GROMACS .gro file of C-alpha atoms in nm:
model
  290
    1MET     CA    1   2.267   3.557   7.095
    2THR     CA    2   2.325   3.266   7.333
    3ILE     CA    3   2.147   2.915   7.318
    4ASN     CA    4   1.931   2.838   7.606
    5ASN     CA    5   1.657   2.684   7.677
    6THR     CA    6   1.425   2.907   7.490
    7ASP     CA    7   1.563   2.737   7.222
    8SER     CA    8   1.481   2.408   7.212
    9HIS     CA    9   1.344   2.162   7.059
   10HIS     CA   10   1.329   1.762   6.954
   11VAL     CA   11   1.258   1.480   6.695
   12ILE     CA   12   1.155   1.111   6.760
   13ALA     CA   13   1.429   0.851   6.566
   14LYS     CA   14   1.322   0.587   6.372
   15ASP     CA   15   1.290   0.323   6.650
   16GLY     CA   16   1.125   0.651   6.869
   17THR     CA   17   1.343   0.786   7.155
   18ARG     CA   18   1.309   1.177   7.206
   19ILE     CA   19   1.622   1.382   7.053
   20GLY     CA   20   1.621   1.710   7.173
   21TYR     CA   21   1.808   1.945   7.065
   22ARG     CA   22   1.870   2.322   7.066
   23GLN     CA   23   1.904   2.534   6.815
   24ILE     CA   24   2.122   2.875   6.625
   25GLY     CA   25   2.151   3.123   6.413
   26HIS     CA   26   2.043   3.161   5.991
   27GLY     CA   27   2.236   3.072   5.688
   28PRO     CA   28   2.256   2.657   5.604
   29GLY     CA   29   2.215   2.359   5.843
   30LEU     CA   30   2.531   2.214   6.032
   31VAL     CA   31   2.462   1.958   6.353
   32LEU     CA   32   2.752   1.941   6.603
   33VAL     CA   33   2.776   1.589   6.699
   34GLN     CA   34   2.897   1.583   7.083
   35GLY     CA   35   3.170   1.361   7.262
   36THR     CA   36   3.231   1.131   7.491
   37MET     CA   37   3.132   1.331   7.852
   38GLY     CA   38   2.985   1.658   7.716
   39THR     CA   39   2.662   1.716   7.588
   40ALA     CA   40   2.487   2.045   7.355
   41TYR     CA   41   2.559   2.302   7.629
   42HIS     CA   42   2.942   2.197   7.628
   43TYR     CA   43   2.889   2.351   7.298
   44ALA     CA   44   2.723   2.667   7.307
   45GLN     CA   45   3.016   2.894   7.314
   46PHE     CA   46   3.170   2.687   6.976
   47ALA     CA   47   2.714   2.744   6.860
   48GLU     CA   48   2.726   3.144   6.865
   49ALA     CA   49   3.060   3.202   6.695
   50LEU     CA   50   2.937   2.995   6.418
   51ALA     CA   51   2.547   3.114   6.407
   52ASP     CA   52   2.640   3.388   6.185
   53THR     CA   53   2.734   3.186   5.941
   54PHE     CA   54   2.499   2.935   6.007
   55SER     CA   55   2.212   2.735   6.111
   56VAL     CA   56   2.359   2.494   6.374
   57TYR     CA   57   2.115   2.250   6.532
   58VAL     CA   58   2.353   2.035   6.901
   59PRO     CA   59   2.141   1.795   6.996
   60ASP     CA   60   2.169   1.587   7.288
   61ARG     CA   61   2.314   1.264   7.206
   62CYS     CA   62   2.051   0.933   7.336
   63GLY     CA   63   2.142   0.903   7.691
   64ARG     CA   64   2.223   1.321   7.744
   65GLY     CA   65   2.072   1.590   7.895
   66MET     CA   66   1.723   1.684   7.666
   67SER     CA   67   1.724   1.277   7.561
   68ASP     CA   68   1.584   0.992   7.545
   69PRO     CA   69   1.789   0.658   7.716
   70GLY     CA   70   1.983   0.478   7.449
   71GLY     CA   71   1.767   0.076   7.577
   72ASN     CA   72   1.920  -0.253   7.554
   73ASP     CA   73   2.009  -0.217   7.131
   74TYR     CA   74   2.243   0.070   7.153
   75SER     CA   75   2.488   0.069   6.859
   76ILE     CA   76   2.640   0.314   6.598
   77GLN     CA   77   2.353   0.250   6.324
   78LYS     CA   78   2.049   0.332   6.688
   79GLU     CA   79   2.378   0.680   6.685
   80VAL     CA   80   2.284   0.752   6.313
   81GLU     CA   81   1.914   0.704   6.303
   82ASP     CA   82   1.943   0.931   6.515
   83LEU     CA   83   2.162   1.180   6.301
   84GLU     CA   84   1.880   1.098   5.949
   85ALA     CA   85   1.574   1.193   6.161
   86LEU     CA   86   1.752   1.565   6.312
   87LEU     CA   87   1.852   1.552   5.907
   88ALA     CA   88   1.499   1.586   5.735
   89LYS     CA   89   1.371   1.764   5.985
   90THR     CA   90   1.616   2.055   5.983
   91ASP     CA   91   1.712   2.015   5.624
   92ALA     CA   92   2.068   2.018   5.730
   93HIS     CA   93   2.295   1.862   5.500
   94PHE     CA   94   2.670   2.004   5.757
   95VAL     CA   95   2.760   1.762   6.034
   96PHE     CA   96   3.037   1.770   6.205
   97GLY     CA   97   3.104   1.556   6.512
   98LEU     CA   98   3.402   1.575   6.821
   99SER     CA   99   3.570   1.271   7.008
  100ALA     CA  100   3.263   0.968   6.941
  101GLY     CA  101   3.118   1.181   6.741
  102ALA     CA  102   3.373   1.184   6.523
  103LEU     CA  103   3.268   0.875   6.512
  104ILE     CA  104   2.975   0.840   6.458
  105ALA     CA  105   2.965   1.141   6.211
  106LEU     CA  106   3.192   0.954   5.937
  107GLN     CA  107   2.942   0.623   5.978
  108ALA     CA  108   2.659   0.837   5.911
  109ALA     CA  109   2.822   1.050   5.590
  110LEU     CA  110   2.876   0.723   5.529
  111MET     CA  111   2.541   0.589   5.499
  112LEU     CA  112   2.357   0.916   5.450
  113PRO     CA  113   2.324   1.085   5.131
  114ALA     CA  114   2.161   1.392   5.322
  115ILE     CA  115   2.481   1.447   5.452
  116HIS     CA  116   2.743   1.665   5.195
  117LYS     CA  117   3.000   1.767   5.346
  118VAL     CA  118   3.135   1.623   5.731
  119VAL     CA  119   3.396   1.762   5.914
  120ALA     CA  120   3.591   1.493   6.183
  121TYR     CA  121   3.777   1.606   6.571
  122GLU     CA  122   4.002   1.370   6.658
  123PRO     CA  123   3.795   1.046   6.613
  124VAL     CA  124   3.859   0.772   6.838
  125PHE     CA  125   3.986   0.468   6.705
  126PHE     CA  126   4.270   0.240   6.833
  127VAL     CA  127   4.491   0.205   6.529
  128ASN     CA  128   4.737  -0.063   6.752
  129GLY     CA  129   4.426  -0.178   6.984
  130LEU     CA  130   4.262  -0.158   7.174
  131PRO     CA  131   4.336  -0.033   7.544
  132THR     CA  132   4.080  -0.420   7.641
  133ALA     CA  133   4.155  -0.461   7.998
  134LEU     CA  134   4.115  -0.078   8.144
  135LEU     CA  135   3.738  -0.121   7.862
  136ALA     CA  136   3.741  -0.414   8.102
  137ARG     CA  137   3.819  -0.256   8.399
  138PHE     CA  138   3.613   0.014   8.328
  139GLU     CA  139   3.268  -0.146   8.250
  140GLN     CA  140   3.406  -0.384   8.615
  141GLU     CA  141   3.358  -0.080   8.780
  142MET     CA  142   2.997   0.096   8.617
  143ALA     CA  143   2.858  -0.260   8.759
  144GLN     CA  144   2.977  -0.200   9.091
  145HIS     CA  145   2.899   0.158   9.084
  146LYS     CA  146   3.241   0.282   9.120
  147THR     CA  147   3.147   0.614   8.978
  148ALA     CA  148   3.489   0.762   9.051
  149ALA     CA  149   3.722   0.449   8.954
  150ALA     CA  150   3.548   0.384   8.627
  151LEU     CA  151   3.594   0.821   8.550
  152ILE     CA  152   3.966   0.744   8.645
  153SER     CA  153   4.005   0.431   8.472
  154ALA     CA  154   3.728   0.524   8.109
  155MET     CA  155   3.987   0.874   8.104
  156GLN     CA  156   4.342   0.664   8.119
  157ALA     CA  157   4.181   0.474   7.858
  158ALA     CA  158   4.079   0.735   7.599
  159GLN     CA  159   4.439   0.898   7.742
  160LEU     CA  160   4.236   1.275   7.786
  161GLY     CA  161   4.267   1.302   8.168
  162PRO     CA  162   4.472   1.582   8.291
  163PRO     CA  163   4.868   1.513   8.262
  164ILE     CA  164   4.865   1.536   8.706
  165PHE     CA  165   4.658   1.192   8.583
  166ASN     CA  166   5.000   1.038   8.553
  167LEU     CA  167   5.222   1.159   8.858
  168LEU     CA  168   4.918   1.075   9.145
  169PRO     CA  169   4.832   0.677   9.301
  170ARG     CA  170   4.552   0.552   9.217
  171TRP     CA  171   4.424   0.538   9.473
  172LEU     CA  172   4.457   0.938   9.590
  173LEU     CA  173   4.239   0.986   9.225
  174GLU     CA  174   3.985   0.815   9.373
  175ALA     CA  175   3.982   1.084   9.674
  176LEU     CA  176   4.028   1.373   9.434
  177VAL     CA  177   3.720   1.279   9.234
  178ASN     CA  178   3.464   1.168   9.450
  179ARG     CA  179   3.517   1.449   9.650
  180ILE     CA  180   3.416   1.666   9.323
  181MET     CA  181   3.180   1.513   9.238
  182GLN     CA  182   2.957   1.470   9.614
  183ALA     CA  183   3.040   1.878   9.620
  184GLU     CA  184   2.855   1.871   9.247
  185ASP     CA  185   2.589   1.624   9.487
  186LYS     CA  186   2.624   1.972   9.704
  187HIS     CA  187   2.614   2.273   9.556
  188GLY     CA  188   2.472   2.150   9.186
  189SER     CA  189   2.699   2.223   8.867
  190GLY     CA  190   2.524   2.489   8.681
  191GLU     CA  191   2.519   2.502   8.299
  192TYR     CA  192   2.689   2.157   8.293
  193PRO     CA  193   2.555   1.771   8.457
  194SER     CA  194   2.730   1.668   8.691
  195MET     CA  195   2.996   1.432   8.641
  196ARG     CA  196   2.798   1.186   8.846
  197THR     CA  197   2.496   1.228   8.566
  198LEU     CA  198   2.745   1.195   8.250
  199SER     CA  199   2.935   0.936   8.387
  200SER     CA  200   2.675   0.645   8.312
  201THR     CA  201   2.700   0.764   7.927
  202LEU     CA  202   3.065   0.646   7.914
  203CYS     CA  203   2.890   0.332   7.786
  204TYR     CA  204   2.734   0.488   7.508
  205ASP     CA  205   3.124   0.615   7.383
  206PHE     CA  206   3.282   0.291   7.404
  207ARG     CA  207   3.140   0.094   7.296
  208VAL     CA  208   3.136   0.304   6.977
  209VAL     CA  209   3.548   0.265   6.952
  210THR     CA  210   3.469  -0.032   7.044
  211GLU     CA  211   3.251  -0.113   6.759
  212MET     CA  212   3.403   0.058   6.481
  213ASN     CA  213   3.803  -0.031   6.583
  214GLY     CA  214   3.908  -0.166   6.248
  215SER     CA  215   3.701  -0.003   6.043
  216LEU     CA  216   3.928   0.228   5.890
  217ASP     CA  217   3.884  -0.014   5.520
  218ARG     CA  218   3.527   0.113   5.530
  219PHE     CA  219   3.608   0.509   5.498
  220GLY     CA  220   3.748   0.382   5.212
  221ALA     CA  221   3.413   0.464   5.008
  222ILE     CA  222   3.299   0.774   5.112
  223ASN     CA  223   3.166   0.983   4.890
  224THR     CA  224   3.122   1.330   5.124
  225GLU     CA  225   3.368   1.572   5.136
  226VAL     CA  226   3.554   1.572   5.441
  227LEU     CA  227   3.738   1.757   5.667
  228LEU     CA  228   4.022   1.631   5.966
  229LEU     CA  229   4.095   1.796   6.240
  230GLY     CA  230   4.342   1.783   6.491
  231GLY     CA  231   4.430   1.973   6.728
  232SER     CA  232   4.871   1.972   6.753
  233LYS     CA  233   4.859   1.888   7.228
  234SER     CA  234   4.607   1.597   7.170
  235PRO     CA  235   4.713   1.247   7.213
  236ARG     CA  236   4.922   1.093   7.015
  237TYR     CA  237   4.729   0.742   6.914
  238LEU     CA  238   4.438   1.073   6.751
  239LYS     CA  239   4.716   1.180   6.532
  240VAL     CA  240   4.801   0.832   6.408
  241ALA     CA  241   4.422   0.785   6.387
  242LEU     CA  242   4.396   1.090   6.116
  243SER     CA  243   4.640   1.000   5.999
  244ALA     CA  244   4.540   0.760   5.886
  245LEU     CA  245   4.216   0.814   5.793
  246GLU     CA  246   4.464   1.060   5.554
  247LYS     CA  247   4.621   0.725   5.291
  248ILE     CA  248   4.231   0.568   5.314
  249ALA     CA  249   3.937   0.828   5.261
  250PRO     CA  250   3.897   1.009   4.858
  251ASN     CA  251   3.843   1.312   4.941
  252HIS     CA  252   3.942   1.493   5.246
  253LYS     CA  253   4.142   1.760   5.366
  254ARG     CA  254   4.312   1.755   5.711
  255VAL     CA  255   4.387   2.038   5.929
  256GLU     CA  256   4.621   2.058   6.282
  257LEU     CA  257   4.569   2.358   6.461
  258ALA     CA  258   4.897   2.466   6.678
  259GLY     CA  259   4.859   2.448   7.004
  260LEU     CA  260   4.487   2.293   7.072
  261GLY     CA  261   4.436   1.996   7.239
  262HIS     CA  262   4.114   1.708   7.277
  263ALA     CA  263   3.839   1.971   7.372
  264ALA     CA  264   3.868   2.256   7.155
  265ALA     CA  265   3.552   2.323   7.086
  266TRP     CA  266   3.381   2.274   7.481
  267ASN     CA  267   3.283   2.632   7.633
  268TYR     CA  268   3.586   2.777   7.775
  269ASP     CA  269   3.545   2.737   8.109
  270LYS     CA  270   3.818   2.853   8.370
  271GLN     CA  271   3.769   2.630   8.587
  272ARG     CA  272   3.613   2.322   8.328
  273ASN     CA  273   3.827   2.362   8.056
  274PRO     CA  274   4.079   2.632   8.038
  275ASP     CA  275   4.187   2.536   7.698
  276GLY     CA  276   3.851   2.569   7.503
  277GLN     CA  277   3.932   2.798   7.186
  278PRO     CA  278   3.617   2.699   6.968
  279GLU     CA  279   3.601   3.009   6.801
  280ARG     CA  280   3.944   2.888   6.600
  281VAL     CA  281   3.788   2.548   6.600
  282ALA     CA  282   3.468   2.748   6.423
  283GLN     CA  283   3.745   2.948   6.185
  284GLU     CA  284   3.782   2.644   5.985
  285LEU     CA  285   3.474   2.497   5.999
  286ARG     CA  286   3.394   2.833   5.797
  287LYS     CA  287   3.699   2.787   5.572
  288PHE     CA  288   3.613   2.391   5.421
  289LEU     CA  289   3.209   2.461   5.505
  290VAL     CA  290   3.098   2.778   5.329
   0.00000   0.00000   0.00000
């Protein structure tokens, strides 16, 4: 069983935005909220691993794939409203979020009674302060259409680039990223959207991260059961964020997955994501949600 375009559906959010999603499986409803530089397709193997237990709904967040752009009034409130529309249509009560998507999932769980349990995989809270210089540089480079430079600034801000990013000079990194984008422009990128296409979605993710910065205390009021997930190989600041949430969230469980990193829930792909282990993440969801 696979997710493909024949499984595509859509829902209209409060502001009229069309949100596309894919559906697979049978059982209690579970929505998978995507994170930075990801689309519904990045969750294909993850959704398949969960489909024997859940009806899995995998939306493209606004600005991605099957969904409309976010618009100038984009905010985390809009993301919550988009998710609310999907929950209402599908009658799903479980939500998983990754990275910036985990911020959205937590905020939605705080606001929407329809969510009964939420799983947050490494929400991007910068407990010790935002990387403001890199975020400003990213915005400037995007405004100047310097896409390769902006992608590098984004990865450095999020501390999620491959280890080689810490060793090579920036001019060489830009040349390598430009070469990859040119190859994708010429030959395509298969089922995955290209880096150039996804670069524009980074503006949405950083807006969510910036808006939520310094707001951890609000989750002391969350009534939903919460599973805080993370990987032992992920950047330290993400572990610090989970530890801070662990002290605040009143009804939570925390699990660290040995040997996994930030993109563990994404498809295993020898070239794009050799560290993907979606089945292991799915196992933790089954334990918590069933």
